Coordinates of C-alpha atoms and ligand atoms in Angstrom, one line a residue:
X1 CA 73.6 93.5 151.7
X2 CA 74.5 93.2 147.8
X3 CA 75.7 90.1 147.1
X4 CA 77.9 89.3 143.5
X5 CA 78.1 85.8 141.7
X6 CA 81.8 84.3 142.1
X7 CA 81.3 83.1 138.6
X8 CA 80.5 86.4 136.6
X9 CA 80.7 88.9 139.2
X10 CA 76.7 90.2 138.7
X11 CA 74.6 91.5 141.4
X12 CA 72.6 88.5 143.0
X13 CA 68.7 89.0 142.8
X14 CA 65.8 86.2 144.0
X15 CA 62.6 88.9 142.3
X16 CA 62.9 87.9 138.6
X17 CA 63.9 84.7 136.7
X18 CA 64.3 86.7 133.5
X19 CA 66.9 88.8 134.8
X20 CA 70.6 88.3 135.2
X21 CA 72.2 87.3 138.9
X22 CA 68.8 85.6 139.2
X23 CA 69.0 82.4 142.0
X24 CA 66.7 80.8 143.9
X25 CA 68.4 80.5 147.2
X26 CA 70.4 83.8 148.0
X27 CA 72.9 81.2 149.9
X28 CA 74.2 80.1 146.8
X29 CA 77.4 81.3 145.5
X30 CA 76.6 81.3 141.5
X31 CA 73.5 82.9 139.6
X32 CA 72.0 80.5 137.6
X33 CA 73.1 81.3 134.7
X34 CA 76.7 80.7 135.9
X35 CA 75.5 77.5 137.4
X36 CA 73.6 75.8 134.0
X37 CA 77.0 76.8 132.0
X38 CA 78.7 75.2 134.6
X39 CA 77.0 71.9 135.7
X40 CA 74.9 71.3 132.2
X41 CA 77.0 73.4 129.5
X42 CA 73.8 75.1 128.7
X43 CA 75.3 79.0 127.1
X44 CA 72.9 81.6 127.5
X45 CA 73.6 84.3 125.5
X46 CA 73.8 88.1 127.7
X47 CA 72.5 91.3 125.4
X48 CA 75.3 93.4 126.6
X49 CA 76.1 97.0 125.5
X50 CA 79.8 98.5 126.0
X51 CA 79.0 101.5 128.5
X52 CA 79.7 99.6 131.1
X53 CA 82.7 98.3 130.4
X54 CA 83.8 101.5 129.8
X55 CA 83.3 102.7 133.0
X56 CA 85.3 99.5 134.3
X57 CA 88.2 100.8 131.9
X58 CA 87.6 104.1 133.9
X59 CA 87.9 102.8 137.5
X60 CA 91.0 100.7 136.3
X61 CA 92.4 103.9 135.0
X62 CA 92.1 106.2 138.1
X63 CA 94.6 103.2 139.5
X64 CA 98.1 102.9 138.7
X65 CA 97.8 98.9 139.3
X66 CA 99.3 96.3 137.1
X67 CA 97.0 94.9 133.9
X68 CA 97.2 91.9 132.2
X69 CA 96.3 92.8 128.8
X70 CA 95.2 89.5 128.0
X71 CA 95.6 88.7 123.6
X72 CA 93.7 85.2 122.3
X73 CA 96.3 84.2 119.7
X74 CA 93.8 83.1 117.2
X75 CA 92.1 86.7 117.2
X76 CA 94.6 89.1 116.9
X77 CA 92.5 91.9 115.3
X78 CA 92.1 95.6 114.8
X79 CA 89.7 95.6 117.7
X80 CA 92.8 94.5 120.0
X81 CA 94.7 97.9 119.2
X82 CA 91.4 99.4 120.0
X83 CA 91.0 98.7 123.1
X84 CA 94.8 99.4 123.7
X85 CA 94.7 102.8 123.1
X86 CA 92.3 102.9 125.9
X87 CA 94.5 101.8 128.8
X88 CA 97.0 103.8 130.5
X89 CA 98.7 101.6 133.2
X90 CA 101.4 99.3 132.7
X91 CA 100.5 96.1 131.3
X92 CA 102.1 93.1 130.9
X93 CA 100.9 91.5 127.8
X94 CA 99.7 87.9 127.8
X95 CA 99.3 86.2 124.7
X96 CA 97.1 82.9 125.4
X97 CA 95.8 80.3 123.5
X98 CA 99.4 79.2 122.5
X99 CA 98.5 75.5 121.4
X100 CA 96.2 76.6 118.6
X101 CA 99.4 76.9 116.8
X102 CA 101.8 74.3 116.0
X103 CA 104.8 74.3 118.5
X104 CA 107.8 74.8 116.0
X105 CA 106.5 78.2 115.0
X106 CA 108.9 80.8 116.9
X107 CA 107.3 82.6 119.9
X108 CA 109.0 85.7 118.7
X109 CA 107.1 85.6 116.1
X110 CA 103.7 86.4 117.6
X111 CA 105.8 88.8 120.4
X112 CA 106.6 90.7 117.2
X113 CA 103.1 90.9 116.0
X114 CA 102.0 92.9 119.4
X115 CA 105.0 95.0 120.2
X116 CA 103.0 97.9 118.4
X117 CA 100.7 97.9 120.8
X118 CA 99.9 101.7 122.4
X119 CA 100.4 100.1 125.7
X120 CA 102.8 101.2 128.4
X121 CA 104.0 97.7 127.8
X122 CA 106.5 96.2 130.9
X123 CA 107.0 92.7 129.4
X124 CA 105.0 90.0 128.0
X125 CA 104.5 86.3 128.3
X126 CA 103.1 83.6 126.0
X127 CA 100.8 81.0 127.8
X128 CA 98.3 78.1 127.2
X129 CA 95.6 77.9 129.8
X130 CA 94.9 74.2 128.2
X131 CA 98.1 73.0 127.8
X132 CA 99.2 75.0 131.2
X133 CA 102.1 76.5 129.6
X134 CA 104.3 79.4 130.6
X135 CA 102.3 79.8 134.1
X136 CA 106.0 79.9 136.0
X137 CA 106.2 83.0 133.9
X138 CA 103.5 84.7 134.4
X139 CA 102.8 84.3 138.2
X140 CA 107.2 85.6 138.6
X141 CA 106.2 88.3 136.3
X142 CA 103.1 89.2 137.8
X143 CA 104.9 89.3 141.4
X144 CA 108.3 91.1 139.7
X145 CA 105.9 93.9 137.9
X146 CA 102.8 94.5 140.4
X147 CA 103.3 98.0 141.8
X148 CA 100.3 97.3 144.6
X149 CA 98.2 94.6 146.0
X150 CA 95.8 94.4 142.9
X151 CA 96.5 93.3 139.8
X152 CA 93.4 93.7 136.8
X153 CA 92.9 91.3 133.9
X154 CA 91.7 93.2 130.6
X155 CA 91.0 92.2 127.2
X156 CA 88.5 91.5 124.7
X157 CA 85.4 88.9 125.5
X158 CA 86.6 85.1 124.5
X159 CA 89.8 86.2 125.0
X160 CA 90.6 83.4 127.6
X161 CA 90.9 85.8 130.6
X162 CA 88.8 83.7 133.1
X163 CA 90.1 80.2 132.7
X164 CA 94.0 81.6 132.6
X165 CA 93.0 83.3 136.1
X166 CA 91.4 79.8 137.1
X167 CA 94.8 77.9 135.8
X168 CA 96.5 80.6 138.3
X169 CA 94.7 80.4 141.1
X170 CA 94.4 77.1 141.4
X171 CA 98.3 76.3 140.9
X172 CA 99.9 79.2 142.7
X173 CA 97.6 79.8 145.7
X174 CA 96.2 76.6 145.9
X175 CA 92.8 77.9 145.6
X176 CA 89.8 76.8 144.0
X177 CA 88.5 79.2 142.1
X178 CA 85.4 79.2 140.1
X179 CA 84.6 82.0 137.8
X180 CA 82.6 80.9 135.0
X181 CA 84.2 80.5 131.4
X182 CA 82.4 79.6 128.0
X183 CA 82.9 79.3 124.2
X184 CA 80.8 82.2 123.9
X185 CA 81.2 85.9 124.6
X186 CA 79.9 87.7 127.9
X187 CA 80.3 85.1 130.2
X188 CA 81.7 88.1 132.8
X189 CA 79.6 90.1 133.5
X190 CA 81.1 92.6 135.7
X191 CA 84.2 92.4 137.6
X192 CA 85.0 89.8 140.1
X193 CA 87.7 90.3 142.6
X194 CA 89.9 87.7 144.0
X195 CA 91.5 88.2 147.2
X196 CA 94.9 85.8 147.5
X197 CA 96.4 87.2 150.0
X198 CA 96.9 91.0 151.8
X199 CA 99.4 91.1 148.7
X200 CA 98.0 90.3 146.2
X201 CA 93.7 90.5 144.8
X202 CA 93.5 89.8 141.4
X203 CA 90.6 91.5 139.3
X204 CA 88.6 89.8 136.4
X205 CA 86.7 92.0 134.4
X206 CA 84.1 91.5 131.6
X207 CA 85.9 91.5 128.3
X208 CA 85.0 94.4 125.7
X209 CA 82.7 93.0 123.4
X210 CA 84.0 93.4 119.8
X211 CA 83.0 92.3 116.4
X212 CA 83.8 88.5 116.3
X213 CA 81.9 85.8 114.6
X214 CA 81.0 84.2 118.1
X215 CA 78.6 87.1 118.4
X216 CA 76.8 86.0 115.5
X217 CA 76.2 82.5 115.5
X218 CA 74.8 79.9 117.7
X219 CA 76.7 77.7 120.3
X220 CA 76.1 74.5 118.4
X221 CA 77.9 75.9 115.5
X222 CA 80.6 78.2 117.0
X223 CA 81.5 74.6 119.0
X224 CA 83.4 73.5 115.1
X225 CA 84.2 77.0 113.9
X226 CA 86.3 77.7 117.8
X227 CA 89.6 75.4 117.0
X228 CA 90.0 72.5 120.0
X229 CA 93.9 71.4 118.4
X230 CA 97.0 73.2 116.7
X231 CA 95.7 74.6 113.4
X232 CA 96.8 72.6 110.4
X233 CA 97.3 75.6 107.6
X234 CA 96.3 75.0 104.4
X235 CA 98.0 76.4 101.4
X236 CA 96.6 77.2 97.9
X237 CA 98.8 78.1 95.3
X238 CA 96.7 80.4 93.0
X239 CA 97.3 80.7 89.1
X240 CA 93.8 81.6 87.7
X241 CA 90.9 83.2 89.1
X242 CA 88.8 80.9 91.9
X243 CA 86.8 80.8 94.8
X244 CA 87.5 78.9 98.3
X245 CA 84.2 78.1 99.9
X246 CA 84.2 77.7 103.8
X247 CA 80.7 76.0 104.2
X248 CA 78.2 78.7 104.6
X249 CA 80.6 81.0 106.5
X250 CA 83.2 82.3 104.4
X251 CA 83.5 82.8 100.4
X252 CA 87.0 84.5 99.5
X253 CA 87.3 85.4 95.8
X254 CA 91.1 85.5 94.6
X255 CA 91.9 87.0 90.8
X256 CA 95.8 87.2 91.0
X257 CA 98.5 84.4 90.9
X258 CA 99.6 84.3 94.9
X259 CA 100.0 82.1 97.4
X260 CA 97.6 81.8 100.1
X261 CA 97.6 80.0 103.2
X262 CA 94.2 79.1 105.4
X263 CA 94.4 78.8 109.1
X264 CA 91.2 77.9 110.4
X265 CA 89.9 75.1 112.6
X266 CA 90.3 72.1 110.6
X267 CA 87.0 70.4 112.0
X268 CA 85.6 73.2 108.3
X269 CA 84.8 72.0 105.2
X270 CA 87.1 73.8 103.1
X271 CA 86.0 73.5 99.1
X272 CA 88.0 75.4 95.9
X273 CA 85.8 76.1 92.7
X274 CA 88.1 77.1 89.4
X275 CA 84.8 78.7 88.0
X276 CA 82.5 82.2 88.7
X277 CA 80.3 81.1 91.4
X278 CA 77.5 82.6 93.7
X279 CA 77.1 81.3 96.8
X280 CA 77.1 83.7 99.6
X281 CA 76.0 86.8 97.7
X282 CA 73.1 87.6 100.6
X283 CA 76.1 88.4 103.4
X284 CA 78.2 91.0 103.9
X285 CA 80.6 91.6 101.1
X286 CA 84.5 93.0 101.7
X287 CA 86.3 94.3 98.8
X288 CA 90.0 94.4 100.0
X289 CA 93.5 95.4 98.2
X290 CA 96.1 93.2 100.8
X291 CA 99.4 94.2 100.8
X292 CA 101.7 91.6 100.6
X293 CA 102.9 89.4 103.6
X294 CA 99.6 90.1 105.3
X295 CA 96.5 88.5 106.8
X296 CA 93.4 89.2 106.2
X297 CA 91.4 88.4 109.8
X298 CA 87.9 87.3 109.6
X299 CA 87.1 88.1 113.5
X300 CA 86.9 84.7 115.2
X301 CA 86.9 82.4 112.5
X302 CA 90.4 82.7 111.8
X303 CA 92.6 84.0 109.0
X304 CA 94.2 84.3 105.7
X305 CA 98.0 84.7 104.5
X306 CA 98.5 86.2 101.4
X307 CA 102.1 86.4 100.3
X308 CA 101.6 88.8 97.3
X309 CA 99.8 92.4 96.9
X310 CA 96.3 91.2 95.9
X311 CA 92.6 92.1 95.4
X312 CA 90.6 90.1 96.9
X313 CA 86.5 89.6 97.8
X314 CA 85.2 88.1 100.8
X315 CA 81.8 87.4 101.5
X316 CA 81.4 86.8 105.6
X317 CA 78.9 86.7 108.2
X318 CA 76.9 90.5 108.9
X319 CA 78.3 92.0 111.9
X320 CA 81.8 90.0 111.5
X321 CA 85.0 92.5 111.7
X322 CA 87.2 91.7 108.5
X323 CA 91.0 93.4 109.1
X324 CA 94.4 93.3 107.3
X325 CA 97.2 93.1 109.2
X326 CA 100.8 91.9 108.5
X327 CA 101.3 88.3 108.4
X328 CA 101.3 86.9 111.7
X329 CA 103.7 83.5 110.4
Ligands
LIG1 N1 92.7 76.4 123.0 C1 92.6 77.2 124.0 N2 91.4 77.7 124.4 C2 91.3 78.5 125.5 C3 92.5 78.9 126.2 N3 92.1 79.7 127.2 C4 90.8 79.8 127.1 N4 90.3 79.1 126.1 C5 88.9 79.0 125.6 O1 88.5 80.3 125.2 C6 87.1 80.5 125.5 C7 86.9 81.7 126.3 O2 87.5 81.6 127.6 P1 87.1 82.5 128.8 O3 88.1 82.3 129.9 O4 85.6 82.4 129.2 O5 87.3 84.0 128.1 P2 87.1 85.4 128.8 O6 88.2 86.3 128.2 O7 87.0 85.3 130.3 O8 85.7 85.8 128.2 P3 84.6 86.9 128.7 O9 84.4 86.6 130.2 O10 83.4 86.7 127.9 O11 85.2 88.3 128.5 C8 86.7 79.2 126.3 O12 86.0 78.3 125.4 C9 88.0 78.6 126.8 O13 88.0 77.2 126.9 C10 93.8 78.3 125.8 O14 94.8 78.6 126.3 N5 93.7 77.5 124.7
LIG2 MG1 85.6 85.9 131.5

């Protein structure tokens, strides 16, 4: 009989170590993967390709059930609207990660910023999975807008999916539940189904993987890039040409009097040079005209308010998705 991990939903094996679902003792509940990220906070990262998923998206399709399209706050990209166009049911959009961002910012602001979505969008709800905000909401909204007993969670990986299913579970049906969650991306692996009640099975599925800097770097260092409090901005008023240094991860070159504003963890070394520098030069190099009002998001690490019309150069990490979007505050 096939047996799946409860934390990431793989298929259990006991023949090879190297593979994932591995466990010593088909009895247990978790592979070991799930169980080192879990007892020891030891991240393994998973090579996984987006075929898969895609056949997840599929399945989900062929239903008509409910989808949380899950939206981290701190990542709204290009890659979101993406993965948007690929989902047909009703979703009711959750937009997580809520404390990242200082509390007297208007929620209608960030509603505003996803409205756009090509979703078959029934409401939406603004949570916090740390600070277990808006959870009233969402479990009424879930139960007011399922159309049958199972309800799917979708979104991209990191997106906070897992741990806001955790947060539910454990407050509204007084269940432990125990899928795994981690800084870094693939930690579902496949989807994991939770059965509440004959009402109500909730679905966790592996988020898409996208182009975010988590990909890219190790766990050590994504542990300062990955924000832990509300984001302090930073704002640069800009009147000659100059350079902003984020350590070794981020060069942005600005030639135009604007005013810019930085909102990134504030655990980064943030440094301004009034003079032509070149650090950076060996990564990938963006050469963007922002319209004004607009962001510029460097997938993951965070983003970039530029009131005016500008050109601008950004030197990033290879692999890392660099978008405009309008402003997002
Ligand atoms: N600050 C903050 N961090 C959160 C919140 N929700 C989740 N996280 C963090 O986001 C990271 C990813 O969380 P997961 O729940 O594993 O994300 P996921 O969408 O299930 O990711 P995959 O399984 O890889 O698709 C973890 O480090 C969580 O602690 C939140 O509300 N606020
Ligand atoms: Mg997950």
């Amino acid at each position: 009989m096939i047996k799946k991990c409860s934390g990431c939903g793989v298929v259990l094996q006991t023949e090879s170590p190297e593979l994932l679902g591995y466990t010593r003792n088909i009895d247990r509940d978790l592979c070991e993967r799930c169980f080192r990220i879990k007892h020891y906070g030891d991240y393994q990262i998973v090579e996984k390709d987006n075929e898969a998923y895609f056949n997840i998206l599929k399945k989900v399709e062929q239903t008509k059930d409910l989808v949380l399209f899950v939206i981290d706050l701190f990542n709204i990209n290009r890659e979101v609207y993406e993965l948007a166009q690929m989902i047909k049911n009703p979703c009711l959009l959750v937009l997580t990660k809520r404390d990242l961002f200082a509390s007297d910012i208007y929620d209608k602001k960030f509603m505003d910023a996803v409205k756009d979505l090509p979703l078959d969008i029934v409401d939406s709800v603004m949570i916090s999975s740390k600070n277990n905000r808006g959870f009233d909401e969402l479990y009424s909204k879930i139960m007011q807008y399922k159309k049958t007993n199972h309800v799917y969670v979708i979104g991209l990986t990191n997106a906070g999916k897992s741990t806001m299913l955790n947060q539910l579970i454990k407050h509204y049906f007084n269940k432990e539940c125990q899928i795994t969650t981690s800084m870094l991306p693939s930690t579902t692996l496949d989807m994991v189904e939770i059965k509440l009640d004959d009402n109500l099975t909730l679905i966790d599925t592996p988020g898409i993987l996208d182009h975010s800097i988590a990909n890219v770097i190790n766990a050590k260092d994504l542990k300062r890039i990955v924000p832990k409090k509300a984001i302090r901005p930073i704002t640069y008023q800009i009147k000659i040409p100059q350079t902003i240094m984020i350590e070794d991860l981020l060069r942005i070159d600005l030639f135009e009097k604007n005013n810019i504003t930085l909102f990134f963890s504030n655990q980064l070394n943030m440094k301004r040079y009034y003079k032509t520098v070149s650090f950076l030069e060996t990564l990938e190099k963006h050469e963007l005209d922002v319209p004004n009002n607009s962001d510029i998001v460097i997938s993951g690490l965070g983003f970039i308010k530029c009131s005016k019309s500008c050109h601008v150069i950004i030197y990033t990490l290879k692999n890392v998705e660099v978008s405009i979007r309008k402003a997002l505050i």
